Amino acid sequence: MPSIYVDHAATTPLSPAAFKAITSQLQELGNPSSLHTHGRATRKVLEDAREAIAREVGSLPSEVIFTASGTEANNIALKGLWWNGKAQGKKVVVISAIEHHAILDPAQWLENHEGAEVVIVPVDVHGVIDLAFLKELIANRSHEIAVISIMHSNNETGVLQPIHEVVTLAGEIPVHTDAVQSFKKVPLSYKDLGVTALTLSAHKVGGPLGIGALILRRAYEIPALLHGGGQEREIRSGTLNAPSIVAFSAAAQERYPSTDVEQLRDNFIQAVKAAIPDAYINGESSQRLPGIVNVTFPGTQSDILLLLLDNAQVSASTGSACSAGVHEASHVLLAMGHTEATALSSLRFSFGAASTQADVDFVMSVLPDVIATGRAAHIK
Amino acid sequence: MKLIAAMSGGVDSAVAAARAVEAGHEVIGVHLALASNPQKYRSGARGCCTIEDSHDARRAADVIGIPFYIWDMAEEFHDGVVEDFLAEYSAGRTPNPCLRCNEKIKFAAVLDRARAMGYDGVVTGHYARTQIGPDGKTLHRAVDHSKDQSYVLSVLTVEQINGAIFPLGDTTKVDIRAEAERRGLAVAQKPDSHDICFVPSGDNAGWLRDRLGSEVGPIVDQDGNKIGEHKGAYTYTIGQRKGLGLTVPTADGSPRFVLKIEPVTNTVVVGAREDLAITTMRGERPVWCGPAVDSTPRTGFVQVRAHGAALRCSYYFDGSLLIASLEEPLLGLATGQAMVIYDGDRVVASATICETQ
């Protein structure tokens, strides 16, 4: 029986080039901070990797700070830029209502522990941030705002956000964007975007788990979260993970077949609508990533649907957070105007570089039955 | 069969799931999230509702090699079990929430959903047995009488018993722990859960006081003379002797016991030990765990507490109440408890005690 993976937004297979890079580098000896031959050899491949990633994201190599995850990069950016602002008497953190928990939670932490004021930019029913709200906020309070952090694209719906407009409105205020889902999927240039900081994660693009990067302008000195050997401009101490970094770089240099993935997604959407007429796509009229579809199936419960799909050898997701293993109603869908019930009856299907029409066909061969059974088992 | 194993994170349900797999069934593990605000870690040996317990259940499912999911039943549990528990105490009765949980959650909400999803039944780690006889599937005591849980399962209808699988009923607890050890299940030596899972502190009286308030009221003797004060009638149980705080002694110095709790007047009635004795109990909302009981008196046993003794009795159904008459008097029986009728080891029926005399 085939086993179908349609959860590429959670993580996607390690690319063959990344596999080769990591396994070969794991056999090499040398701490990149050491000054001897072994150290220099590791430093060489590591800096090659940094340059390649910088090329792919449109930044200078010296703007790339390696971290252990996208979450860590988000924490460094949000907290660091806020602390810088606080030193100038600015205490407001501006984020959107649909940020990943790796932004929501550090923002909440800053409010609870450091005296920040968090202002949340709402989104419309299509999942796009309210630029008019942001404009008015900046017009009234620009001198109070320490940092603005708006994600480049949403991880649950795939909806792209108008970051360029955000940067224009922000003026001198530092802007961070979590571009973990966008990198390699849509055109993305740190330089052209004009943001202060940008977050990447390797495993969303075919690199290994446990490696990410913060792209940060050279001029920005921000407080570190980890103190130690002073690596990465003293912003992120800790011996650099050379094998993972070279694999990240290898994956980042591979072509992502955006058009093919988008075609698969559209085929899937069409098939879902034909088979389950009351299902609807969240954020459908917005500009979106090629690989992500968020569907609401009225009268169902997503945890039951996931169980039934899993039983039918299909790995999908809600894309939203769990609390103690219990699915929470997605804050993203709630922000888009969903009720708790409809938010809890939504699933995310996400396709990747290796997805095929056979995957779509297989999912569609089981989905109608899964939805019918899910409706019968929906007891709330 | 396609079965859902309810996995609490304890040793019993883990072994039960493993045995069901070994018996050739297609099994998935499900942990029920029952607390709306689960604590992170177990404090002592209470309950099955912490995040640590759900991790233990997940780990056991992974070791057994079955899929594992968490089902959020917090709302159903709150409405069906916790609210009922509070309402019963407010009405001066002593409820058994484990029984209510089996009746409304494990073998109702879970079994209904399982069946709707195409599963045949629910596997649990309860110590009880089922048998297929001429009257269909019947419910029986476990071989290990000291661990027998048929009392808290006596609320299951025939339809529910048909969907219940109890793989542990033929084994003693000691052997189950040894078996868990052999199977490489880390929960092998996890302590048994005690008390009420949604009262993590174990302080039932304090928990009730927080929710029902502590309205001071009189403690009276059987003639209605006030001889003391209490802080919330529901924190007392019938037959209780200690902690009454009475300052007026009896004429002969003999101890007093709680005889009655009157919620409307917020009064606790106390009296002599012999006044606790009852010989007849009546139960409402009877459940037949097999063929229905009729109006012909039959002899059997009745049990009134989860691990209480089986008392010889004759019983019958008068069309609305299940009535049991004891051969020997029983001291101190609270209304609200379940009376469970046994024919030997077979569970015949249960009902909620509403009247004693």
PDB file of N, CA and C in Angstrom, chain B residues 31-114:
ATOM      1  N   HIS B  31      -5.421   8.327  23.354  1.00  0.00           N
ATOM      2  CA  HIS B  31      -5.364   8.879  24.711  1.00  0.00           C
ATOM      3  C   HIS B  31      -6.441   9.949  24.813  1.00  0.00           C
ATOM      4  N   LEU B  32      -7.227   9.889  25.863  1.00  0.00           N
ATOM      5  CA  LEU B  32      -8.299  10.864  26.026  1.00  0.00           C
ATOM      6  C   LEU B  32      -7.784  12.045  26.839  1.00  0.00           C
ATOM      7  N   ALA B  33      -7.833  13.223  26.246  1.00  0.00           N
ATOM      8  CA  ALA B  33      -7.479  14.433  26.987  1.00  0.00           C
ATOM      9  C   ALA B  33      -8.752  14.888  27.698  1.00  0.00           C
ATOM     10  N   LEU B  34      -8.768  14.719  29.003  1.00  0.00           N
ATOM     11  CA  LEU B  34     -10.000  14.965  29.761  1.00  0.00           C
ATOM     12  C   LEU B  34      -9.961  16.267  30.543  1.00  0.00           C
ATOM     13  N   ALA B  35      -8.763  16.747  30.839  1.00  0.00           N
ATOM     14  CA  ALA B  35      -8.664  17.982  31.617  1.00  0.00           C
ATOM     15  C   ALA B  35      -8.533  19.151  30.651  1.00  0.00           C
ATOM     16  N   SER B  36      -9.275  20.224  30.896  1.00  0.00           N
ATOM     17  CA  SER B  36      -9.177  21.358  29.977  1.00  0.00           C
ATOM     18  C   SER B  36      -7.867  22.118  30.181  1.00  0.00           C
ATOM     19  N   ASN B  37      -7.331  22.056  31.398  1.00  0.00           N
ATOM     20  CA  ASN B  37      -6.025  22.666  31.656  1.00  0.00           C
ATOM     21  C   ASN B  37      -5.089  21.642  32.283  1.00  0.00           C
ATOM     22  N   PRO B  38      -4.580  20.731  31.462  1.00  0.00           N
ATOM     23  CA  PRO B  38      -3.804  19.648  32.050  1.00  0.00           C
ATOM     24  C   PRO B  38      -2.527  20.147  32.705  1.00  0.00           C
ATOM     25  N   GLN B  39      -2.161  19.514  33.819  1.00  0.00           N
ATOM     26  CA  GLN B  39      -0.887  19.840  34.441  1.00  0.00           C
ATOM     27  C   GLN B  39       0.223  19.170  33.643  1.00  0.00           C
ATOM     28  N   LYS B  40       1.415  19.710  33.788  1.00  0.00           N
ATOM     29  CA  LYS B  40       2.525  19.158  33.004  1.00  0.00           C
ATOM     30  C   LYS B  40       2.943  17.788  33.526  1.00  0.00           C
ATOM     31  N   TYR B  41       3.058  17.678  34.832  1.00  0.00           N
ATOM     32  CA  TYR B  41       3.604  16.452  35.396  1.00  0.00           C
ATOM     33  C   TYR B  41       2.666  15.870  36.435  1.00  0.00           C
ATOM     34  N   ARG B  42       2.775  14.567  36.626  1.00  0.00           N
ATOM     35  CA  ARG B  42       2.001  13.918  37.676  1.00  0.00           C
ATOM     36  C   ARG B  42       2.554  14.363  39.011  1.00  0.00           C
ATOM     37  N   SER B  43       1.651  14.651  39.927  1.00  0.00           N
ATOM     38  CA  SER B  43       2.110  14.901  41.282  1.00  0.00           C
ATOM     39  C   SER B  43       1.726  13.670  42.073  1.00  0.00           C
ATOM     40  N   GLY B  44       2.709  12.873  42.438  1.00  0.00           N
ATOM     41  CA  GLY B  44       2.431  11.634  43.131  1.00  0.00           C
ATOM     42  C   GLY B  44       1.786  10.641  42.179  1.00  0.00           C
ATOM     43  N   ALA B  45       0.800   9.971  42.661  1.00  0.00           N
ATOM     44  CA  ALA B  45       0.238   8.863  41.889  1.00  0.00           C
ATOM     45  C   ALA B  45      -1.204   9.121  41.487  1.00  0.00           C
ATOM     46  N   ARG B  46      -1.503  10.342  41.199  1.00  0.00           N
ATOM     47  CA  ARG B  46      -2.910  10.643  40.946  1.00  0.00           C
ATOM     48  C   ARG B  46      -3.199  10.794  39.465  1.00  0.00           C
ATOM     49  N   GLY B  47      -4.352  10.275  39.100  1.00  0.00           N
ATOM     50  CA  GLY B  47      -4.930  10.630  37.821  1.00  0.00           C
ATOM     51  C   GLY B  47      -4.227  10.079  36.606  1.00  0.00           C
ATOM     52  N   CYS B  48      -4.694  10.507  35.467  1.00  0.00           N
ATOM     53  CA  CYS B  48      -4.177  10.016  34.200  1.00  0.00           C
ATOM     54  C   CYS B  48      -4.283  11.151  33.211  1.00  0.00           C
ATOM     55  N   CYS B  49      -4.280  12.367  33.703  1.00  0.00           N
ATOM     56  CA  CYS B  49      -4.695  13.477  32.840  1.00  0.00           C
ATOM     57  C   CYS B  49      -3.603  14.510  32.647  1.00  0.00           C
ATOM     58  N   THR B  50      -2.371  14.189  32.997  1.00  0.00           N
ATOM     59  CA  THR B  50      -1.319  15.180  32.790  1.00  0.00           C
ATOM     60  C   THR B  50      -0.686  14.980  31.415  1.00  0.00           C
ATOM     61  N   ILE B  51       0.079  15.971  30.997  1.00  0.00           N
ATOM     62  CA  ILE B  51       0.779  15.877  29.721  1.00  0.00           C
ATOM     63  C   ILE B  51       1.792  14.739  29.779  1.00  0.00           C
ATOM     64  N   GLU B  52       2.387  14.544  30.950  1.00  0.00           N
ATOM     65  CA  GLU B  52       3.337  13.439  31.118  1.00  0.00           C
ATOM     66  C   GLU B  52       2.646  12.092  30.872  1.00  0.00           C
ATOM     67  N   ASP B  53       1.406  11.969  31.323  1.00  0.00           N
ATOM     68  CA  ASP B  53       0.667  10.721  31.093  1.00  0.00           C
ATOM     69  C   ASP B  53       0.415  10.503  29.602  1.00  0.00           C
ATOM     70  N   SER B  54       0.106  11.585  28.876  1.00  0.00           N
ATOM     71  CA  SER B  54      -0.140  11.402  27.445  1.00  0.00           C
ATOM     72  C   SER B  54       1.169  11.035  26.734  1.00  0.00           C
ATOM     73  N   HIS B  55       2.302  11.562  27.225  1.00  0.00           N
ATOM     74  CA  HIS B  55       3.602  11.151  26.656  1.00  0.00           C
ATOM     75  C   HIS B  55       3.862   9.675  26.939  1.00  0.00           C
ATOM     76  N   ASP B  56       3.551   9.243  28.158  1.00  0.00           N
ATOM     77  CA  ASP B  56       3.737   7.824  28.505  1.00  0.00           C
ATOM     78  C   ASP B  56       2.892   6.930  27.593  1.00  0.00           C
ATOM     79  N   ALA B  57       1.668   7.378  27.340  1.00  0.00           N
ATOM     80  CA  ALA B  57       0.778   6.589  26.477  1.00  0.00           C
ATOM     81  C   ALA B  57       1.334   6.531  25.057  1.00  0.00           C
ATOM     82  N   ARG B  58       1.819   7.663  24.567  1.00  0.00           N
ATOM     83  CA  ARG B  58       2.387   7.718  23.214  1.00  0.00           C
ATOM     84  C   ARG B  58       3.609   6.807  23.093  1.00  0.00           C
ATOM     85  N   ARG B  59       4.434   6.856  24.134  1.00  0.00           N
ATOM     86  CA  ARG B  59       5.644   6.022  24.113  1.00  0.00           C
ATOM     87  C   ARG B  59       5.262   4.533  24.111  1.00  0.00           C
ATOM     88  N   ALA B  60       4.274   4.188  24.911  1.00  0.00           N
ATOM     89  CA  ALA B  60       3.830   2.788  24.957  1.00  0.00           C
ATOM     90  C   ALA B  60       3.308   2.360  23.580  1.00  0.00           C
ATOM     91  N   ALA B  61       2.516   3.229  22.937  1.00  0.00           N
ATOM     92  CA  ALA B  61       1.974   2.896  21.611  1.00  0.00           C
ATOM     93  C   ALA B  61       3.107   2.711  20.601  1.00  0.00           C
ATOM     94  N   ASP B  62       4.128   3.566  20.688  1.00  0.00           N
ATOM     95  CA  ASP B  62       5.266   3.446  19.774  1.00  0.00           C
ATOM     96  C   ASP B  62       6.014   2.129  19.996  1.00  0.00           C
ATOM     97  N   VAL B  63       6.175   1.748  21.259  1.00  0.00           N
ATOM     98  CA  VAL B  63       6.880   0.495  21.565  1.00  0.00           C
ATOM     99  C   VAL B  63       6.056  -0.702  21.080  1.00  0.00           C
ATOM    100  N   ILE B  64       4.747  -0.626  21.283  1.00  0.00           N
ATOM    101  CA  ILE B  64       3.867  -1.711  20.816  1.00  0.00           C
ATOM    102  C   ILE B  64       3.811  -1.716  19.288  1.00  0.00           C
ATOM    103  N   GLY B  65       3.990  -0.529  18.694  1.00  0.00           N
ATOM    104  CA  GLY B  65       3.982  -0.435  17.233  1.00  0.00           C
ATOM    105  C   GLY B  65       2.608  -0.174  16.653  1.00  0.00           C
ATOM    106  N   ILE B  66       1.812   0.642  17.347  1.00  0.00           N
ATOM    107  CA  ILE B  66       0.488   0.987  16.817  1.00  0.00           C
ATOM    108  C   ILE B  66       0.376   2.505  16.657  1.00  0.00           C
ATOM    109  N   PRO B  67      -0.473   2.949  15.712  1.00  0.00           N
ATOM    110  CA  PRO B  67      -0.698   4.403  15.592  1.00  0.00           C
ATOM    111  C   PRO B  67      -1.283   4.950  16.893  1.00  0.00           C
ATOM    112  N   PHE B  68      -1.056   6.214  17.118  1.00  0.00           N
ATOM    113  CA  PHE B  68      -1.494   6.815  18.389  1.00  0.00           C
ATOM    114  C   PHE B  68      -2.048   8.210  18.148  1.00  0.00           C
ATOM    115  N   TYR B  69      -3.147   8.495  18.784  1.00  0.00           N
ATOM    116  CA  TYR B  69      -3.781   9.810  18.633  1.00  0.00           C
ATOM    117  C   TYR B  69      -4.295  10.271  19.996  1.00  0.00           C
ATOM    118  N   ILE B  70      -4.488  11.586  20.080  1.00  0.00           N
ATOM    119  CA  ILE B  70      -5.086  12.132  21.297  1.00  0.00           C
ATOM    120  C   ILE B  70      -6.453  12.693  20.933  1.00  0.00           C
ATOM    121  N   TRP B  71      -7.447  12.286  21.691  1.00  0.00           N
ATOM    122  CA  TRP B  71      -8.789  12.818  21.450  1.00  0.00           C
ATOM    123  C   TRP B  71      -9.152  13.761  22.578  1.00  0.00           C
ATOM    124  N   ASP B  72      -9.626  14.909  22.190  1.00  0.00           N
ATOM    125  CA  ASP B  72     -10.022  15.919  23.163  1.00  0.00           C
ATOM    126  C   ASP B  72     -11.455  15.635  23.622  1.00  0.00           C
ATOM    127  N   MET B  73     -11.586  15.122  24.827  1.00  0.00           N
ATOM    128  CA  MET B  73     -12.917  14.857  25.374  1.00  0.00           C
ATOM    129  C   MET B  73     -13.139  15.723  26.610  1.00  0.00           C
ATOM    130  N   ALA B  74     -12.393  16.813  26.702  1.00  0.00           N
ATOM    131  CA  ALA B  74     -12.446  17.634  27.912  1.00  0.00           C
ATOM    132  C   ALA B  74     -13.848  18.204  28.145  1.00  0.00           C
ATOM    133  N   GLU B  75     -14.482  18.617  27.065  1.00  0.00           N
ATOM    134  CA  GLU B  75     -15.816  19.213  27.208  1.00  0.00           C
ATOM    135  C   GLU B  75     -16.833  18.166  27.661  1.00  0.00           C
ATOM    136  N   GLU B  76     -16.806  17.011  27.006  1.00  0.00           N
ATOM    137  CA  GLU B  76     -17.724  15.926  27.374  1.00  0.00           C
ATOM    138  C   GLU B  76     -17.470  15.498  28.822  1.00  0.00           C
ATOM    139  N   PHE B  77     -16.194  15.442  29.185  1.00  0.00           N
ATOM    140  CA  PHE B  77     -15.836  14.997  30.534  1.00  0.00           C
ATOM    141  C   PHE B  77     -16.323  16.018  31.565  1.00  0.00           C
ATOM    142  N   HIS B  78     -16.129  17.268  31.251  1.00  0.00           N
ATOM    143  CA  HIS B  78     -16.564  18.311  32.186  1.00  0.00           C
ATOM    144  C   HIS B  78     -18.086  18.266  32.361  1.00  0.00           C
ATOM    145  N   ASP B  79     -18.795  18.213  31.229  1.00  0.00           N
ATOM    146  CA  ASP B  79     -20.259  18.244  31.308  1.00  0.00           C
ATOM    147  C   ASP B  79     -20.826  16.957  31.925  1.00  0.00           C
ATOM    148  N   GLY B  80     -20.264  15.825  31.535  1.00  0.00           N
ATOM    149  CA  GLY B  80     -20.858  14.549  31.936  1.00  0.00           C
ATOM    150  C   GLY B  80     -20.361  14.022  33.267  1.00  0.00           C
ATOM    151  N   VAL B  81     -19.160  14.362  33.645  1.00  0.00           N
ATOM    152  CA  VAL B  81     -18.568  13.761  34.841  1.00  0.00           C
ATOM    153  C   VAL B  81     -18.354  14.795  35.954  1.00  0.00           C
ATOM    154  N   VAL B  82     -17.659  15.880  35.641  1.00  0.00           N
ATOM    155  CA  VAL B  82     -17.320  16.855  36.691  1.00  0.00           C
ATOM    156  C   VAL B  82     -18.582  17.579  37.174  1.00  0.00           C
ATOM    157  N   GLU B  83     -19.404  18.026  36.205  1.00  0.00           N
ATOM    158  CA  GLU B  83     -20.646  18.727  36.583  1.00  0.00           C
ATOM    159  C   GLU B  83     -21.565  17.808  37.379  1.00  0.00           C
ATOM    160  N   ASP B  84     -21.656  16.549  36.952  1.00  0.00           N
ATOM    161  CA  ASP B  84     -22.486  15.567  37.647  1.00  0.00           C
ATOM    162  C   ASP B  84     -21.985  15.361  39.075  1.00  0.00           C
ATOM    163  N   PHE B  85     -20.671  15.300  39.208  1.00  0.00           N
ATOM    164  CA  PHE B  85     -20.036  15.113  40.515  1.00  0.00           C
ATOM    165  C   PHE B  85     -20.428  16.259  41.460  1.00  0.00           C
ATOM    166  N   LEU B  86     -20.352  17.491  40.942  1.00  0.00           N
ATOM    167  CA  LEU B  86     -20.704  18.655  41.761  1.00  0.00           C
ATOM    168  C   LEU B  86     -22.200  18.671  42.073  1.00  0.00           C
ATOM    169  N   ALA B  87     -23.010  18.348  41.066  1.00  0.00           N
ATOM    170  CA  ALA B  87     -24.466  18.384  41.270  1.00  0.00           C
ATOM    171  C   ALA B  87     -24.887  17.345  42.308  1.00  0.00           C
ATOM    172  N   GLU B  88     -24.261  16.176  42.247  1.00  0.00           N
ATOM    173  CA  GLU B  88     -24.607  15.116  43.190  1.00  0.00           C
ATOM    174  C   GLU B  88     -24.242  15.519  44.617  1.00  0.00           C
ATOM    175  N   TYR B  89     -23.039  16.081  44.778  1.00  0.00           N
ATOM    176  CA  TYR B  89     -22.642  16.528  46.114  1.00  0.00           C
ATOM    177  C   TYR B  89     -23.555  17.631  46.616  1.00  0.00           C
ATOM    178  N   SER B  90     -23.918  18.560  45.707  1.00  0.00           N
ATOM    179  CA  SER B  90     -24.820  19.642  46.127  1.00  0.00           C
ATOM    180  C   SER B  90     -26.156  19.088  46.591  1.00  0.00           C
ATOM    181  N   ALA B  91     -26.531  17.930  46.037  1.00  0.00           N
ATOM    182  CA  ALA B  91     -27.814  17.342  46.404  1.00  0.00           C
ATOM    183  C   ALA B  91     -27.676  16.412  47.606  1.00  0.00           C
ATOM    184  N   GLY B  92     -26.502  16.415  48.238  1.00  0.00           N
ATOM    185  CA  GLY B  92     -26.313  15.619  49.447  1.00  0.00           C
ATOM    186  C   GLY B  92     -26.022  14.159  49.179  1.00  0.00           C
ATOM    187  N   ARG B  93     -25.688  13.816  47.938  1.00  0.00           N
ATOM    188  CA  ARG B  93     -25.366  12.421  47.628  1.00  0.00           C
ATOM    189  C   ARG B  93     -23.858  12.275  47.399  1.00  0.00           C
ATOM    190  N   THR B  94     -23.393  11.013  47.364  1.00  0.00           N
ATOM    191  CA  THR B  94     -21.969  10.731  47.186  1.00  0.00           C
ATOM    192  C   THR B  94     -21.774  10.006  45.859  1.00  0.00           C
ATOM    193  N   PRO B  95     -21.373  10.737  44.827  1.00  0.00           N
ATOM    194  CA  PRO B  95     -21.265  10.106  43.501  1.00  0.00           C
ATOM    195  C   PRO B  95     -19.958   9.343  43.304  1.00  0.00           C
ATOM    196  N   ASN B  96     -19.930   8.500  42.293  1.00  0.00           N
ATOM    197  CA  ASN B  96     -18.694   7.817  41.892  1.00  0.00           C
ATOM    198  C   ASN B  96     -18.358   8.240  40.468  1.00  0.00           C
ATOM    199  N   PRO B  97     -17.392   9.169  40.319  1.00  0.00           N
ATOM    200  CA  PRO B  97     -17.122   9.735  38.989  1.00  0.00           C
ATOM    201  C   PRO B  97     -16.515   8.735  37.994  1.00  0.00           C
ATOM    202  N   CYS B  98     -15.810   7.715  38.492  1.00  0.00           N
ATOM    203  CA  CYS B  98     -15.205   6.731  37.570  1.00  0.00           C
ATOM    204  C   CYS B  98     -16.293   5.986  36.801  1.00  0.00           C
ATOM    205  N   LEU B  99     -17.358   5.686  37.541  1.00  0.00           N
ATOM    206  CA  LEU B  99     -18.502   5.008  36.944  1.00  0.00           C
ATOM    207  C   LEU B  99     -19.149   5.887  35.878  1.00  0.00           C
ATOM    208  N   ARG B 100     -19.273   7.165  36.192  1.00  0.00           N
ATOM    209  CA  ARG B 100     -19.885   8.122  35.270  1.00  0.00           C
ATOM    210  C   ARG B 100     -19.013   8.254  34.023  1.00  0.00           C
ATOM    211  N   CYS B 101     -17.709   8.229  34.216  1.00  0.00           N
ATOM    212  CA  CYS B 101     -16.781   8.355  33.086  1.00  0.00           C
ATOM    213  C   CYS B 101     -16.916   7.159  32.148  1.00  0.00           C
ATOM    214  N   ASN B 102     -17.024   5.957  32.734  1.00  0.00           N
ATOM    215  CA  ASN B 102     -17.217   4.780  31.890  1.00  0.00           C
ATOM    216  C   ASN B 102     -18.539   4.854  31.135  1.00  0.00           C
ATOM    217  N   GLU B 103     -19.560   5.337  31.849  1.00  0.00           N
ATOM    218  CA  GLU B 103     -20.897   5.385  31.263  1.00  0.00           C
ATOM    219  C   GLU B 103     -20.992   6.426  30.146  1.00  0.00           C
ATOM    220  N   LYS B 104     -20.373   7.609  30.389  1.00  0.00           N
ATOM    221  CA  LYS B 104     -20.617   8.716  29.455  1.00  0.00           C
ATOM    222  C   LYS B 104     -19.455   8.987  28.504  1.00  0.00           C
ATOM    223  N   ILE B 105     -18.267   8.583  28.873  1.00  0.00           N
ATOM    224  CA  ILE B 105     -17.119   8.898  28.021  1.00  0.00           C
ATOM    225  C   ILE B 105     -16.581   7.649  27.333  1.00  0.00           C
ATOM    226  N   LYS B 106     -15.958   6.765  28.132  1.00  0.00           N
ATOM    227  CA  LYS B 106     -15.201   5.668  27.512  1.00  0.00           C
ATOM    228  C   LYS B 106     -16.063   4.732  26.674  1.00  0.00           C
ATOM    229  N   PHE B 107     -17.249   4.406  27.186  1.00  0.00           N
ATOM    230  CA  PHE B 107     -18.062   3.440  26.445  1.00  0.00           C
ATOM    231  C   PHE B 107     -19.298   4.097  25.830  1.00  0.00           C
ATOM    232  N   ALA B 108     -19.266   5.426  25.781  1.00  0.00           N
ATOM    233  CA  ALA B 108     -20.346   6.146  25.088  1.00  0.00           C
ATOM    234  C   ALA B 108     -19.700   7.018  24.015  1.00  0.00           C
ATOM    235  N   ALA B 109     -19.178   8.185  24.420  1.00  0.00           N
ATOM    236  CA  ALA B 109     -18.596   9.103  23.427  1.00  0.00           C
ATOM    237  C   ALA B 109     -17.518   8.413  22.587  1.00  0.00           C
ATOM    238  N   VAL B 110     -16.622   7.696  23.252  1.00  0.00           N
ATOM    239  CA  VAL B 110     -15.511   7.060  22.528  1.00  0.00           C
ATOM    240  C   VAL B 110     -16.003   5.896  21.673  1.00  0.00           C
ATOM    241  N   LEU B 111     -16.834   5.040  22.281  1.00  0.00           N
ATOM    242  CA  LEU B 111     -17.336   3.872  21.540  1.00  0.00           C
ATOM    243  C   LEU B 111     -18.208   4.311  20.362  1.00  0.00           C
ATOM    244  N   ASP B 112     -19.036   5.336  20.574  1.00  0.00           N
ATOM    245  CA  ASP B 112     -19.888   5.832  19.480  1.00  0.00           C
ATOM    246  C   ASP B 112     -19.036   6.324  18.324  1.00  0.00           C
ATOM    247  N   ARG B 113     -18.011   7.092  18.671  1.00  0.00           N
ATOM    248  CA  ARG B 113     -17.157   7.632  17.623  1.00  0.00           C
ATOM    249  C   ARG B 113     -16.400   6.503  16.931  1.00  0.00           C
ATOM    250  N   ALA B 114     -15.908   5.556  17.738  1.00  0.00           N
ATOM    251  CA  ALA B 114     -15.184   4.411  17.173  1.00  0.00           C
ATOM    252  C   ALA B 114     -16.065   3.684  16.163  1.00  0.00           C
TER     253      ALA B 114
END
